[in-house]
Amino acid sequence: MEPKPMEYRNLPPRLAGLAEIASNLWWSWHPAARMLYKNLDRQVWKESTHNPVKVLRELAAEALTVAATDPAYLARYDAVLERLRKELAEEDCWCDEKISVPVDYTVAYFSAEYGLHHSLPFYAGGLGFLAGDHIKEASDLRIPLVAVGFMYPEGYVMQHIRDDGWQESVDQTLDRDATAITRVLDAEGRQVVVKVPFIEPPIHVAVWKVDVGRIPLYLMDTDIEANDPWNRGISERLYIGDRELRLRQEIVLGIGGDEVLDTLGVHRSILHLNEGHPAFALLERIREKVQDEGLSFEEAARQVRNTSIFTTHTPVAAGHDVFPFDLMEKYFRSYWPSLGLSRDEFFRLGVNPADPRAGFNMTVMALKLSAFRNGVSLRHGEVTRRMWQSLWPEAAPERVPIDSITNGIHVPTWIEPKMELLFDRWLGPDWIERHDDPAVWENVAKIPDEDLWKTHYWLKIKLVDAVRERVRQRWSRDRISTSKVLAGGTLLDPSVLTVGFARRFAAYKRADLIFRDRERLKRMLNDRWRPLQIIFAGKAHPADDEGKQILQRVYRMAEDPEMGGRIAFVEDYGEQFAQYLVHGVDVWLNNPLPPFEASGTSGMKAALNGVPQLSILDGWWVEGYNGKNGWAVDGREGTGDRDGADAAAIYTLLEKEIIPLYYRVSQDGVPHGWVAVMKEAIRSNAPRFSTRRMVREYLDRFYVPALQAVKEWK
Ligand SMILES: *Cc1c(COP(=O)(O)O)cnc(C)c1O
């Protein structure tokens, strides 16, 4: 197959760079780059769901010819292209000043999922967006990093809600040629295919690449002819339920991923594991040192440990893979001798002392073989130290060597472009370059209340329009029932105080908590003068029936006429709708059961855009809440009924504080008290909960010390 740019038959030479820009996801966080495609043809842009590759493939030649002779368009085109090329060519790493010797310091970052853009559906939820935002930030900070993950050709599961409110999944096969993905080719021009070492019968993976600014993300795909049918399905979809298939998936991710980097000749000295799924990569690094450098297992493990970072993301037990020993034996029998280990020694790497018979625990292995370990918020750090105390029985709980680095979001990705313009004006034109500096955000105070409010209100209208447009299409195209049209948000009103709740429907997130006392909620929804409306979105994992039941309960509320059309459920939550939602609602609701929310990141996206939180004190909000930038729910003091107490605390906050504040509008039409909370949310949360702050912490606290270890033995 031809490389992609050749396919853009209509592209005039003067605009050849549009193919170059489209091929690098850099466009996704640079509005000026996106505008180049949008301005060619707004309708095609919309139909492409904001995907430059599709625009170039589908656009009529005429629009391009016109653009190629429009001086204003060409000037913007030239500027964007120059900026892209300049940024990609820059050599100096932000970290250079911290590393005195020229060791090859590439970080290999492994993750089972990446949330980058909705045109690349390789994600399930927060873990994926964290990984995507991490590598975008590594690009911005010019940190040398390569990322490894899976292709998931069937990964895109569209959510449809049945008439009875039950979630159904509609599989959609990814059109690889309609997104910014390229085949990685060898010297002969054939796609690189790698055999996963030591696994019989053999598994092969084809290698694809997504360019994320300066960062290459290599994606493995097992759906190729070299594999037998069973193996072809390994990378079919995310988080397969079947234990054996799941194990094979993780073998491919960790061991195959490492082999891919070797095959491509990528030198790297640091390994960063995003969650335990890719932890077999640690074993593969050790095996190479044992076999190629002749080291003992102990010495090889010591070197690998001192250069490996393991980030754990959840206190929920199901988030930590444990494989039965007999299954491990089946796949690793020929592997452990190559490490210089006996069967027992090998198994001990994955045994949880608190539950030794459970099986081989990926998190335990990752904790044992990485010297740098962290949870993803201060609170999650504490919870994780307690959770794994049995691995360090001699240590007091607070001394368990697991650190924390609080999550953040990639600011250029999640700032809404209109809001960005407002910030450009009042925070200084270079605010985005210095956005992790709290001093920059003191200038939020200067933004006139009216301007911030108008911008926000405009975004809320956009959100409501987008919701209605979705149901309108479903109605006219798919003939869904009128009650579903109403449940989908037809009656939403932008003037009404709007609460947003969107995330995965895992049980601990308690999506239906707000319906705990239906009468009390109904009074607020149906208040004649000061009503409330709530927009829900999110998917349950296809195998999670409990999550689907919660979703069904929420959906039935959206359909219930007694709720007055003020509850909406928007189907098929993904990156694109998340953008509308975190930009456009008035309040971001989060009410998980503590301590299960490790961090949460969607609320950070909302806060950046001036949307305050109404959230349980768990995850990042423990650090984020300051008494003036939103509301903290803490129902702990109540009875033994935690759900009831938390729900009551939410109702009381809504009735006594949030609703009155929102509707206290001055003569000039602006709710100044409300805008003060919006401003405080931006000022206090934006710099801290950014991936700029986060990745710099990983660099200072983990990557640089890990490099010191490399220096030692080089
Ligand atoms: C940010 C994001 C998430 C993660 O949200 P949490 O608050 O961490 O649960 C999930 N899905 C999408 C589409 C997102 O953009």
PDB file of N, CA, C and O and ligand atoms in Angstrom, residues 123-127 129-130 133 407 409 414 502-504 508-509 573-579 582 588 590 597 599-605 620, ligand 1:
ATOM      1  N   TYR A 123      -8.865   3.900  23.654  1.00  0.00           N
ATOM      2  CA  TYR A 123      -8.957   4.177  25.076  1.00  0.00           C
ATOM      3  C   TYR A 123     -10.268   3.684  25.645  1.00  0.00           C
ATOM      4  O   TYR A 123     -11.257   3.516  24.935  1.00  0.00           O
ATOM      5  N   ALA A 124     -10.249   3.465  26.964  1.00  0.00           N
ATOM      6  CA  ALA A 124     -11.481   3.140  27.672  1.00  0.00           C
ATOM      7  C   ALA A 124     -11.886   4.296  28.574  1.00  0.00           C
ATOM      8  O   ALA A 124     -13.047   4.618  28.705  1.00  0.00           O
ATOM      9  N   GLY A 125     -10.914   4.929  29.203  1.00  0.00           N
ATOM     10  CA  GLY A 125     -11.273   5.992  30.142  1.00  0.00           C
ATOM     11  C   GLY A 125     -10.053   6.753  30.637  1.00  0.00           C
ATOM     12  O   GLY A 125      -9.097   6.980  29.890  1.00  0.00           O
ATOM     13  N   GLY A 126     -10.096   7.111  31.921  1.00  0.00           N
ATOM     14  CA  GLY A 126      -9.126   8.027  32.496  1.00  0.00           C
ATOM     15  C   GLY A 126      -7.667   7.618  32.328  1.00  0.00           C
ATOM     16  O   GLY A 126      -6.823   8.459  32.039  1.00  0.00           O
ATOM     17  N   LEU A 127      -7.396   6.330  32.501  1.00  0.00           N
ATOM     18  CA  LEU A 127      -6.019   5.855  32.367  1.00  0.00           C
ATOM     19  C   LEU A 127      -5.460   6.187  30.986  1.00  0.00           C
ATOM     20  O   LEU A 127      -4.311   6.610  30.841  1.00  0.00           O
ATOM     21  N   PHE A 129      -6.531   8.605  28.903  1.00  0.00           N
ATOM     22  CA  PHE A 129      -6.338  10.042  28.698  1.00  0.00           C
ATOM     23  C   PHE A 129      -5.104  10.537  29.430  1.00  0.00           C
ATOM     24  O   PHE A 129      -4.398  11.416  28.957  1.00  0.00           O
ATOM     25  N   LEU A 130      -4.835   9.927  30.572  1.00  0.00           N
ATOM     26  CA  LEU A 130      -3.632  10.317  31.279  1.00  0.00           C
ATOM     27  C   LEU A 130      -2.399  10.005  30.429  1.00  0.00           C
ATOM     28  O   LEU A 130      -1.483  10.821  30.309  1.00  0.00           O
ATOM     29  N   ASP A 133      -2.258  12.418  27.449  1.00  0.00           N
ATOM     30  CA  ASP A 133      -1.837  13.755  27.864  1.00  0.00           C
ATOM     31  C   ASP A 133      -0.362  13.763  28.275  1.00  0.00           C
ATOM     32  O   ASP A 133       0.353  14.739  28.047  1.00  0.00           O
ATOM     33  N   ASN A 407      -1.965  13.469  39.265  1.00  0.00           N
ATOM     34  CA  ASN A 407      -2.261  13.586  37.831  1.00  0.00           C
ATOM     35  C   ASN A 407      -2.512  15.026  37.405  1.00  0.00           C
ATOM     36  O   ASN A 407      -2.789  15.904  38.238  1.00  0.00           O
ATOM     37  N   ILE A 409      -3.740  17.408  33.529  1.00  0.00           N
ATOM     38  CA  ILE A 409      -4.291  17.336  32.168  1.00  0.00           C
ATOM     39  C   ILE A 409      -3.436  18.193  31.247  1.00  0.00           C
ATOM     40  O   ILE A 409      -2.794  19.154  31.698  1.00  0.00           O
ATOM     41  N   TRP A 414      -7.149  20.625  26.463  1.00  0.00           N
ATOM     42  CA  TRP A 414      -8.446  20.740  27.136  1.00  0.00           C
ATOM     43  C   TRP A 414      -8.949  22.164  27.301  1.00  0.00           C
ATOM     44  O   TRP A 414     -10.080  22.375  27.720  1.00  0.00           O
ATOM     45  N   ALA A 502     -20.088  12.861  33.912  1.00  0.00           N
ATOM     46  CA  ALA A 502     -19.689  11.992  32.806  1.00  0.00           C
ATOM     47  C   ALA A 502     -18.403  11.284  33.151  1.00  0.00           C
ATOM     48  O   ALA A 502     -17.407  11.918  33.488  1.00  0.00           O
ATOM     49  N   ARG A 503     -18.436   9.987  33.080  1.00  0.00           N
ATOM     50  CA  ARG A 503     -17.260   9.151  33.329  1.00  0.00           C
ATOM     51  C   ARG A 503     -17.696   7.724  33.105  1.00  0.00           C
ATOM     52  O   ARG A 503     -18.832   7.461  32.736  1.00  0.00           O
ATOM     53  N   ARG A 504     -16.791   6.797  33.302  1.00  0.00           N
ATOM     54  CA  ARG A 504     -17.182   5.395  33.159  1.00  0.00           C
ATOM     55  C   ARG A 504     -18.163   5.020  34.256  1.00  0.00           C
ATOM     56  O   ARG A 504     -18.053   5.495  35.387  1.00  0.00           O
ATOM     57  N   TYR A 508     -18.264   2.000  41.775  1.00  0.00           N
ATOM     58  CA  TYR A 508     -17.809   2.898  42.847  1.00  0.00           C
ATOM     59  C   TYR A 508     -18.008   4.378  42.509  1.00  0.00           C
ATOM     60  O   TYR A 508     -17.976   5.242  43.384  1.00  0.00           O
ATOM     61  N   LYS A 509     -18.267   4.680  41.231  1.00  0.00           N
ATOM     62  CA  LYS A 509     -18.488   6.083  40.850  1.00  0.00           C
ATOM     63  C   LYS A 509     -19.899   6.563  41.213  1.00  0.00           C
ATOM     64  O   LYS A 509     -20.186   7.749  41.136  1.00  0.00           O
ATOM     65  N   TYR A 573     -20.428   8.373  25.075  1.00  0.00           N
ATOM     66  CA  TYR A 573     -19.446   9.327  25.613  1.00  0.00           C
ATOM     67  C   TYR A 573     -18.053   9.012  25.081  1.00  0.00           C
ATOM     68  O   TYR A 573     -17.602   7.878  25.132  1.00  0.00           O
ATOM     69  N   GLY A 574     -17.407  10.013  24.553  1.00  0.00           N
ATOM     70  CA  GLY A 574     -16.036   9.844  24.062  1.00  0.00           C
ATOM     71  C   GLY A 574     -15.312  11.172  24.168  1.00  0.00           C
ATOM     72  O   GLY A 574     -15.811  12.109  24.792  1.00  0.00           O
ATOM     73  N   GLU A 575     -14.157  11.242  23.546  1.00  0.00           N
ATOM     74  CA  GLU A 575     -13.323  12.437  23.687  1.00  0.00           C
ATOM     75  C   GLU A 575     -14.041  13.683  23.175  1.00  0.00           C
ATOM     76  O   GLU A 575     -13.981  14.744  23.797  1.00  0.00           O
ATOM     77  N   GLN A 576     -14.745  13.534  22.051  1.00  0.00           N
ATOM     78  CA  GLN A 576     -15.338  14.731  21.459  1.00  0.00           C
ATOM     79  C   GLN A 576     -16.448  15.307  22.347  1.00  0.00           C
ATOM     80  O   GLN A 576     -16.472  16.505  22.632  1.00  0.00           O
ATOM     81  N   PHE A 577     -17.320  14.440  22.823  1.00  0.00           N
ATOM     82  CA  PHE A 577     -18.388  14.975  23.661  1.00  0.00           C
ATOM     83  C   PHE A 577     -17.851  15.436  25.014  1.00  0.00           C
ATOM     84  O   PHE A 577     -18.360  16.391  25.612  1.00  0.00           O
ATOM     85  N   ALA A 578     -16.794  14.766  25.490  1.00  0.00           N
ATOM     86  CA  ALA A 578     -16.166  15.218  26.741  1.00  0.00           C
ATOM     87  C   ALA A 578     -15.732  16.674  26.620  1.00  0.00           C
ATOM     88  O   ALA A 578     -15.867  17.462  27.556  1.00  0.00           O
ATOM     89  N   GLN A 579     -15.218  17.032  25.449  1.00  0.00           N
ATOM     90  CA  GLN A 579     -14.792  18.420  25.252  1.00  0.00           C
ATOM     91  C   GLN A 579     -15.983  19.379  25.425  1.00  0.00           C
ATOM     92  O   GLN A 579     -15.902  20.345  26.180  1.00  0.00           O
ATOM     93  N   VAL A 582     -17.078  19.339  29.368  1.00  0.00           N
ATOM     94  CA  VAL A 582     -16.235  20.001  30.377  1.00  0.00           C
ATOM     95  C   VAL A 582     -16.105  21.497  30.100  1.00  0.00           C
ATOM     96  O   VAL A 582     -15.744  22.262  30.988  1.00  0.00           O
ATOM     97  N   TRP A 588     -19.365  20.675  37.801  1.00  0.00           N
ATOM     98  CA  TRP A 588     -18.925  19.305  37.496  1.00  0.00           C
ATOM     99  C   TRP A 588     -19.126  18.451  38.738  1.00  0.00           C
ATOM    100  O   TRP A 588     -18.540  18.717  39.781  1.00  0.00           O
ATOM    101  N   ASN A 590     -18.973  14.998  40.933  1.00  0.00           N
ATOM    102  CA  ASN A 590     -18.245  13.742  41.074  1.00  0.00           C
ATOM    103  C   ASN A 590     -18.491  13.193  42.472  1.00  0.00           C
ATOM    104  O   ASN A 590     -18.142  13.839  43.460  1.00  0.00           O
ATOM    105  N   GLU A 597     -11.578   6.607  44.202  1.00  0.00           N
ATOM    106  CA  GLU A 597     -11.186   7.492  43.108  1.00  0.00           C
ATOM    107  C   GLU A 597      -9.706   7.829  43.294  1.00  0.00           C
ATOM    108  O   GLU A 597      -9.344   8.621  44.155  1.00  0.00           O
ATOM    109  N   SER A 599      -7.570   9.455  41.329  1.00  0.00           N
ATOM    110  CA  SER A 599      -7.350  10.874  41.080  1.00  0.00           C
ATOM    111  C   SER A 599      -8.615  11.480  40.475  1.00  0.00           C
ATOM    112  O   SER A 599      -9.284  12.291  41.085  1.00  0.00           O
ATOM    113  N   GLY A 600      -8.964  11.016  39.268  1.00  0.00           N
ATOM    114  CA  GLY A 600     -10.021  11.689  38.508  1.00  0.00           C
ATOM    115  C   GLY A 600      -9.360  12.807  37.737  1.00  0.00           C
ATOM    116  O   GLY A 600      -8.518  13.532  38.292  1.00  0.00           O
ATOM    117  N   THR A 601      -9.673  12.938  36.472  1.00  0.00           N
ATOM    118  CA  THR A 601      -9.074  14.030  35.710  1.00  0.00           C
ATOM    119  C   THR A 601     -10.117  14.880  34.991  1.00  0.00           C
ATOM    120  O   THR A 601      -9.815  16.007  34.615  1.00  0.00           O
ATOM    121  N   SER A 602     -11.329  14.346  34.827  1.00  0.00           N
ATOM    122  CA  SER A 602     -12.290  15.134  34.052  1.00  0.00           C
ATOM    123  C   SER A 602     -12.616  16.445  34.764  1.00  0.00           C
ATOM    124  O   SER A 602     -12.820  17.470  34.121  1.00  0.00           O
ATOM    125  N   GLY A 603     -12.624  16.410  36.097  1.00  0.00           N
ATOM    126  CA  GLY A 603     -12.888  17.632  36.848  1.00  0.00           C
ATOM    127  C   GLY A 603     -11.811  18.687  36.634  1.00  0.00           C
ATOM    128  O   GLY A 603     -12.089  19.892  36.661  1.00  0.00           O
ATOM    129  N   MET A 604     -10.578  18.240  36.407  1.00  0.00           N
ATOM    130  CA  MET A 604      -9.493  19.194  36.139  1.00  0.00           C
ATOM    131  C   MET A 604      -9.738  19.906  34.809  1.00  0.00           C
ATOM    132  O   MET A 604      -9.457  21.094  34.662  1.00  0.00           O
ATOM    133  N   LYS A 605     -10.261  19.125  33.836  1.00  0.00           N
ATOM    134  CA  LYS A 605     -10.554  19.708  32.524  1.00  0.00           C
ATOM    135  C   LYS A 605     -11.638  20.784  32.675  1.00  0.00           C
ATOM    136  O   LYS A 605     -11.578  21.838  32.042  1.00  0.00           O
ATOM    137  N   TRP A 620      -8.081  13.745  43.477  1.00  0.00           N
ATOM    138  CA  TRP A 620      -7.384  15.034  43.365  1.00  0.00           C
ATOM    139  C   TRP A 620      -8.074  16.144  44.144  1.00  0.00           C
ATOM    140  O   TRP A 620      -7.442  17.130  44.523  1.00  0.00           O
TER     141      TRP A 620
HETATM  142  C1  LIG B   1     -10.931  12.779  31.018  1.00  0.00           C
HETATM  143  C2  LIG B   1     -11.781  11.677  30.516  1.00  0.00           C
HETATM  144  C3  LIG B   1     -12.035  10.548  31.306  1.00  0.00           C
HETATM  145  C4  LIG B   1     -11.500  10.414  32.699  1.00  0.00           C
HETATM  146  O1  LIG B   1     -12.410  10.983  33.591  1.00  0.00           O
HETATM  147  P1  LIG B   1     -12.367  10.710  35.169  1.00  0.00           P
HETATM  148  O2  LIG B   1     -12.899  11.921  35.786  1.00  0.00           O
HETATM  149  O3  LIG B   1     -10.933  10.492  35.523  1.00  0.00           O
HETATM  150  O4  LIG B   1     -13.201   9.511  35.398  1.00  0.00           O
HETATM  151  C5  LIG B   1     -12.844   9.554  30.792  1.00  0.00           C
HETATM  152  N1  LIG B   1     -13.365   9.638  29.554  1.00  0.00           N
HETATM  153  C6  LIG B   1     -13.160  10.702  28.765  1.00  0.00           C
HETATM  154  C7  LIG B   1     -13.776  10.741  27.414  1.00  0.00           C
HETATM  155  C8  LIG B   1     -12.354  11.751  29.217  1.00  0.00           C
HETATM  156  O5  LIG B   1     -12.126  12.804  28.425  1.00  0.00           O
END
